[in-house]
Backbone as JSON, one array per atom type, in Angstrom:
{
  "sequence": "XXXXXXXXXXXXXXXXXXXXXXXXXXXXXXXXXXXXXXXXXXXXXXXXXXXXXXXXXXXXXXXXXXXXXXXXXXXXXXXXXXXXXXXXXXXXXXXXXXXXXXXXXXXXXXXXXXXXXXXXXXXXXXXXXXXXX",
  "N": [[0.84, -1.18, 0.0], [0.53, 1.74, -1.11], [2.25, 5.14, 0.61], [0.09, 7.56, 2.1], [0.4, 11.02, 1.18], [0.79, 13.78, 2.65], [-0.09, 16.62, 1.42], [0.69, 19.88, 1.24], [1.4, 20.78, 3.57], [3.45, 22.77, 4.52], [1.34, 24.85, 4.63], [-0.94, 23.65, 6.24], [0.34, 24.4, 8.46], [0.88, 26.71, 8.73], [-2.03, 27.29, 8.92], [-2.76, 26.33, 11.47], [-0.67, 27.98, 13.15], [1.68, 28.78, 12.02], [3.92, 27.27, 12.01], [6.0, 23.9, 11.47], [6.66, 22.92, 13.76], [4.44, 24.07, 15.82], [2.51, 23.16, 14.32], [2.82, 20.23, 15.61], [2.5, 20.77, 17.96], [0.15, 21.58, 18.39], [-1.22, 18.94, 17.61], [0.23, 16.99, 19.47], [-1.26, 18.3, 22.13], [-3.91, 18.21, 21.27], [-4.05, 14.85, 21.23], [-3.88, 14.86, 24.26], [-5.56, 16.16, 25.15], [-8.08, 14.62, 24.4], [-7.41, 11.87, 23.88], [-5.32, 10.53, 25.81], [-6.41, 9.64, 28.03], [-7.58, 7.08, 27.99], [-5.58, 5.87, 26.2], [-3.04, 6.82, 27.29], [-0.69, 8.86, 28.65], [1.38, 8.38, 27.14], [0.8, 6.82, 25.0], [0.39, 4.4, 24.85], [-1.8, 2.65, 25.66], [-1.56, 2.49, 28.27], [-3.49, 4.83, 29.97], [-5.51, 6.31, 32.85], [-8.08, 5.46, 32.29], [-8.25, 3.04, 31.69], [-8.7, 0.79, 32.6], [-10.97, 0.67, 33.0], [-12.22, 0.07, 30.97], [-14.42, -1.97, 28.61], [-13.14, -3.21, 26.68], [-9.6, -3.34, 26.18], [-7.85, -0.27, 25.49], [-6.12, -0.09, 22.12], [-2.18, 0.03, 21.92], [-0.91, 2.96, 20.81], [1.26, 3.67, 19.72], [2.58, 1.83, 18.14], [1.16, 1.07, 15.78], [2.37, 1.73, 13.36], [4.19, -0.33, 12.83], [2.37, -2.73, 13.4], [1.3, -2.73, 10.92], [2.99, -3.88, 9.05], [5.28, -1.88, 8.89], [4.51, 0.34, 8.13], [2.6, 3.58, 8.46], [-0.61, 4.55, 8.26], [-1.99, 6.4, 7.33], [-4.57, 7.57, 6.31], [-6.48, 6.07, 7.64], [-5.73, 5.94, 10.36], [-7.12, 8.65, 10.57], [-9.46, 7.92, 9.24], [-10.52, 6.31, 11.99], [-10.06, 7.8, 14.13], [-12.07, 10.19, 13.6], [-14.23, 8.8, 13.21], [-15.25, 7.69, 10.85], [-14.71, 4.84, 10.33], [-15.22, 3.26, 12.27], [-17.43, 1.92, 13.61], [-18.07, 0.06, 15.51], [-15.89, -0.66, 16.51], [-13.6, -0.91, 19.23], [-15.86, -2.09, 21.56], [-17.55, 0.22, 20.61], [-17.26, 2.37, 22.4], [-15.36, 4.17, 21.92], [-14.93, 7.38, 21.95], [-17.04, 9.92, 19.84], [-15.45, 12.51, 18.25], [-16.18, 15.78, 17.84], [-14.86, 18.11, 17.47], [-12.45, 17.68, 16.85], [-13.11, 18.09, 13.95], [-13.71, 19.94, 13.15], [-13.13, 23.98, 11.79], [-9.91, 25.41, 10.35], [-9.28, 23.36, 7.55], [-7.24, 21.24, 5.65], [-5.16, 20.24, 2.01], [-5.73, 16.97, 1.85], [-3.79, 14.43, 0.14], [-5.38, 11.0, -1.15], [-5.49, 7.6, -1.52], [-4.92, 7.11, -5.18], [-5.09, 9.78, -5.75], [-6.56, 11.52, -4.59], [-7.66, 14.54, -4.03], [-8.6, 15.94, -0.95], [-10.09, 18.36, 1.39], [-9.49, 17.99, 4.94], [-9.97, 18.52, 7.97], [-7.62, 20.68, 9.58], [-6.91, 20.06, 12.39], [-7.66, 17.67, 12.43], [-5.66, 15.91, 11.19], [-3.47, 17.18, 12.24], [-3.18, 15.85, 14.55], [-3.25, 12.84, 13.65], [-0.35, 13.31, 12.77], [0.98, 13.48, 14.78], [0.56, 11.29, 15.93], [1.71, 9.7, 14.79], [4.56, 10.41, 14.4], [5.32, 9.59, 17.01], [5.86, 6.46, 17.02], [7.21, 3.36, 17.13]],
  "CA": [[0.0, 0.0, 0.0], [1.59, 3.42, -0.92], [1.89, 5.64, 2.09], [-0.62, 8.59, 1.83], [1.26, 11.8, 1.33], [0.14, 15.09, 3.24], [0.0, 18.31, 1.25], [0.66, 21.8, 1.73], [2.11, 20.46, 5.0], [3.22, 23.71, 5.56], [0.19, 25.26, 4.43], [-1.22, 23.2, 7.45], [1.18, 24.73, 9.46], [-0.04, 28.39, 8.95], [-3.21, 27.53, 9.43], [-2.25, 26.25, 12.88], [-0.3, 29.18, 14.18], [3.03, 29.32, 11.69], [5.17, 26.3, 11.73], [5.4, 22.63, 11.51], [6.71, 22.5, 15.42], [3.02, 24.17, 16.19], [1.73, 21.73, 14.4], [3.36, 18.91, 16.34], [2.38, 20.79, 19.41], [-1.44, 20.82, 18.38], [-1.4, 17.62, 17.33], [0.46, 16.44, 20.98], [-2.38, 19.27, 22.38], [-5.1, 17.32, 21.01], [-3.69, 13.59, 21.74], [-3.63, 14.93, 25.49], [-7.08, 16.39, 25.64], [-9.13, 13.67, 23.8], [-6.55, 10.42, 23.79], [-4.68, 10.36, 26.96], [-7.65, 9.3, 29.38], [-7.56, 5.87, 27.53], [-4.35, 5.42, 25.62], [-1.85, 6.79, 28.37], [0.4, 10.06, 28.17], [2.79, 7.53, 26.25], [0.02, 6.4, 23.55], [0.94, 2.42, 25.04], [-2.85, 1.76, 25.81], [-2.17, 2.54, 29.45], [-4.87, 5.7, 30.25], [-6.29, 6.02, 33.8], [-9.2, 4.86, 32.29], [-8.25, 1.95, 30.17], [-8.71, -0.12, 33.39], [-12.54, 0.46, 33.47], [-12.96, -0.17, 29.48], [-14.56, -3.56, 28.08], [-11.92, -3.77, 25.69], [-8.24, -2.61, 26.93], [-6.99, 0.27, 24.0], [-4.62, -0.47, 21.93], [-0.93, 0.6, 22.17], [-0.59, 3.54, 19.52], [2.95, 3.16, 19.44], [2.57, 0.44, 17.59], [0.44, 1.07, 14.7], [2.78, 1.12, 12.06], [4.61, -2.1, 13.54], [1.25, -3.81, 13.37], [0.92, -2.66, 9.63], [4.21, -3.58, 8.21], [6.37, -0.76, 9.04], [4.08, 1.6, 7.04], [1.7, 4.19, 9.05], [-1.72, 4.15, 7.65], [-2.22, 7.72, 7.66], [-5.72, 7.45, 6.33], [-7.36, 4.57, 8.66], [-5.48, 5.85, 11.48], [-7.52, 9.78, 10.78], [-10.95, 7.2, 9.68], [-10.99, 5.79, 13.12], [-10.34, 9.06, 14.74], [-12.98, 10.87, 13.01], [-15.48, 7.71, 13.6], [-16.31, 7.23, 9.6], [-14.41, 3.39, 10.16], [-15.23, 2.67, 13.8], [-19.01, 1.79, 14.06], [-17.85, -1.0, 16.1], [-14.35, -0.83, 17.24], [-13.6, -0.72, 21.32], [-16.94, -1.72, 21.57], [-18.37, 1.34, 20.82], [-16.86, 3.28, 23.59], [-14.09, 5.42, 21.48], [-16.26, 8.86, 21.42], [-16.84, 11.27, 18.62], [-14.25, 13.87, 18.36], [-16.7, 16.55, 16.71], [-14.18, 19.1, 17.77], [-10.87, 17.68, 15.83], [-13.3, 17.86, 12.99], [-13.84, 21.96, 13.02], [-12.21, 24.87, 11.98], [-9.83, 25.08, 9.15], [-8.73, 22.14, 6.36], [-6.12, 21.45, 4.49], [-5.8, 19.15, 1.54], [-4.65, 16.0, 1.61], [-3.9, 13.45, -1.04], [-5.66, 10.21, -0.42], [-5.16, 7.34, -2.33], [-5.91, 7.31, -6.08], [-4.93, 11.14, -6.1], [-8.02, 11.7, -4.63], [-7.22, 15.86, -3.06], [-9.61, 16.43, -0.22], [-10.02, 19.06, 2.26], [-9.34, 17.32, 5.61], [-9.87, 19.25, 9.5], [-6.14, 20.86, 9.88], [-6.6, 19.74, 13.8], [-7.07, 16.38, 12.46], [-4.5, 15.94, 10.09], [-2.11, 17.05, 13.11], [-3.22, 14.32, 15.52], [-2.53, 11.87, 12.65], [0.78, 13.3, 12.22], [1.42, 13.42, 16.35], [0.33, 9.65, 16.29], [2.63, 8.58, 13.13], [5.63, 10.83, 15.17], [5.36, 8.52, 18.48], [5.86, 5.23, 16.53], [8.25, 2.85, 17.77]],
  "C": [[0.88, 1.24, 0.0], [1.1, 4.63, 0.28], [1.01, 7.1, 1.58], [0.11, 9.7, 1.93], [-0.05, 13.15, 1.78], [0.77, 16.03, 2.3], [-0.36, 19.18, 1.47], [0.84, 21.75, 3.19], [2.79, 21.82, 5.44], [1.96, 24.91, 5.3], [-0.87, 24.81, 5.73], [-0.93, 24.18, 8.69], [0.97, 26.45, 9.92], [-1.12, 28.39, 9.26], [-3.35, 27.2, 11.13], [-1.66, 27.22, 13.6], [0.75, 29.2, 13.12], [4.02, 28.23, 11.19], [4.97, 25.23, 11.84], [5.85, 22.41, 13.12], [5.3, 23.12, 15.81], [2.5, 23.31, 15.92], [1.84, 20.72, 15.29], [2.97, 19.1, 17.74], [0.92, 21.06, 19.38], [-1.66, 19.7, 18.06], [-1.11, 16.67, 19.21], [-1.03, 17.01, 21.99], [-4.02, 18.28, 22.58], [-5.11, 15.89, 21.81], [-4.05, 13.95, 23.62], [-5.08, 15.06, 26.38], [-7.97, 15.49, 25.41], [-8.58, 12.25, 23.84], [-6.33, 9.82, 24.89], [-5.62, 9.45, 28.14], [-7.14, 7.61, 29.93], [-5.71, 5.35, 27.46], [-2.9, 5.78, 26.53], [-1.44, 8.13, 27.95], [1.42, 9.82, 26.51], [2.2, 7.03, 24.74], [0.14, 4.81, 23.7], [-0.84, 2.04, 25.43], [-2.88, 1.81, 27.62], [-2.85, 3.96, 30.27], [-5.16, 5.3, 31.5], [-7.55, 5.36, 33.4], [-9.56, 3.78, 31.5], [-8.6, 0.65, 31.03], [-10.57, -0.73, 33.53], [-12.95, 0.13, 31.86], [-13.55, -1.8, 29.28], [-13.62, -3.95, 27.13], [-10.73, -2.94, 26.08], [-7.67, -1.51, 24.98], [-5.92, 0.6, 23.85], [-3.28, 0.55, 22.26], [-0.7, 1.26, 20.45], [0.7, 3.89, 18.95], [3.14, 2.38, 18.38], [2.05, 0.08, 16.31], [1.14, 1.06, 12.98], [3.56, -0.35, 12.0], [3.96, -3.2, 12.62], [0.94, -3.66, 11.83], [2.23, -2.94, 8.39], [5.16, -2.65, 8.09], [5.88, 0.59, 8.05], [2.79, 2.44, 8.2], [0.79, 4.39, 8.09], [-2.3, 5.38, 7.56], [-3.75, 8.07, 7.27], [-6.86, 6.56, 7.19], [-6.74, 5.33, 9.27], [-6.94, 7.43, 11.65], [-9.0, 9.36, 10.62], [-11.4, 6.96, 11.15], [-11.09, 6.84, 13.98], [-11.64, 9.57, 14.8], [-14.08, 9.8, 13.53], [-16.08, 7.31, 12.5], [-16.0, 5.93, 9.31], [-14.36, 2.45, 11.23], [-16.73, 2.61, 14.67], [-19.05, 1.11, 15.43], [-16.66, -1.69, 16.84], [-14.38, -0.6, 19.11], [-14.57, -0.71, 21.81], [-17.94, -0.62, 22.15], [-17.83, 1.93, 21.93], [-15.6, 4.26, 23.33], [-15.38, 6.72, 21.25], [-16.35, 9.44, 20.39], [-16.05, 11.92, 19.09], [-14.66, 15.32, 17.4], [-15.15, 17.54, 16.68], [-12.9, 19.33, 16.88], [-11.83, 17.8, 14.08], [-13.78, 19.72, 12.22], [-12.86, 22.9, 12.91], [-11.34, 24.69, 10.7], [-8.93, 23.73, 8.7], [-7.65, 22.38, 5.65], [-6.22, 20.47, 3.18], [-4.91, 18.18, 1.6], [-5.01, 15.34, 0.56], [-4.01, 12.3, -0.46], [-5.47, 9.24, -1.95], [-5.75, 7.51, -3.84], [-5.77, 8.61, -6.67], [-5.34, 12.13, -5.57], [-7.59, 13.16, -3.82], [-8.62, 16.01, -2.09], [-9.2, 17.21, 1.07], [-10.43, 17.93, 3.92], [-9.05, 18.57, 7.11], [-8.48, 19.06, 9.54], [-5.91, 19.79, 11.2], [-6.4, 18.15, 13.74], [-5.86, 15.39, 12.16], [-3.46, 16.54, 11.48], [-1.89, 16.12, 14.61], [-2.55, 13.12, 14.51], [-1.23, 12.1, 12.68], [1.55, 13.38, 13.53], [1.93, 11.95, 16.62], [1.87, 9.24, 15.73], [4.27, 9.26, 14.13], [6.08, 9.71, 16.53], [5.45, 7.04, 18.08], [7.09, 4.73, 16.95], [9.01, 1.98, 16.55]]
}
């Protein structure tokens, strides 16, 4: 699978505040406010509250690992978003209306395909894919 490429990455980056280290620090920003609870500070799946879940969540460390050494940069921003997770952690990952507001950038998805994509999300994705082991 060819890896999805982000453009206007720094076009992103203005729309965020200026630079790609902002980015990286809304993207961490985000992970902290909406992730952390569950997935840990560390992104390993250990969260104060991963103890009370029916399903333990996963270690995001790990996600390109688990995919062949390739980050999935589209599935990882589906499951986020909630348009590939009807049914994942049963049902108990929340909406994230919030990473989904405000401004877009475009990315290239496969196929060519250019679509405008929530900046905020697009810098969680690129927080996640950073913390890979």
């Amino acid at each position: 699978m060819r890896r999805n490429r982000i453009v206007a990455l720094i076009g992103a980056a203005a729309l965020l505040g200026g630079c790609v280290q902002e980015s990286q620090q809304v993207g961490r920003a985000n992970f902290e406010a909406y992730c952390a609870g569950c997935h840990g500070d560390n992104a390993r799946g250990n969260g104060p509250l991963a103890g009370e879940l029916e399903v333990a969540p996963p270690d995001l460390t790990l996600i390109a690992l688990r995919n062949g050494g390739d980050f999935p940069m589209t599935r990882v921003m589906s499951v986020i978003d909630g348009y590939t997770r009807a049914d994942q952690h049963g049902s108990t990952m929340p909406e994230f209306g919030a990473l989904l507001e405000g401004p877009t950038v475009m990315v290239e998805y496969e196929g060519g395909v250019m679509t405008p994509t929530p900046a905020t999300l697009v810098a969680l994705a690129n927080y996640l894919e950073s913390v890979q082991r």
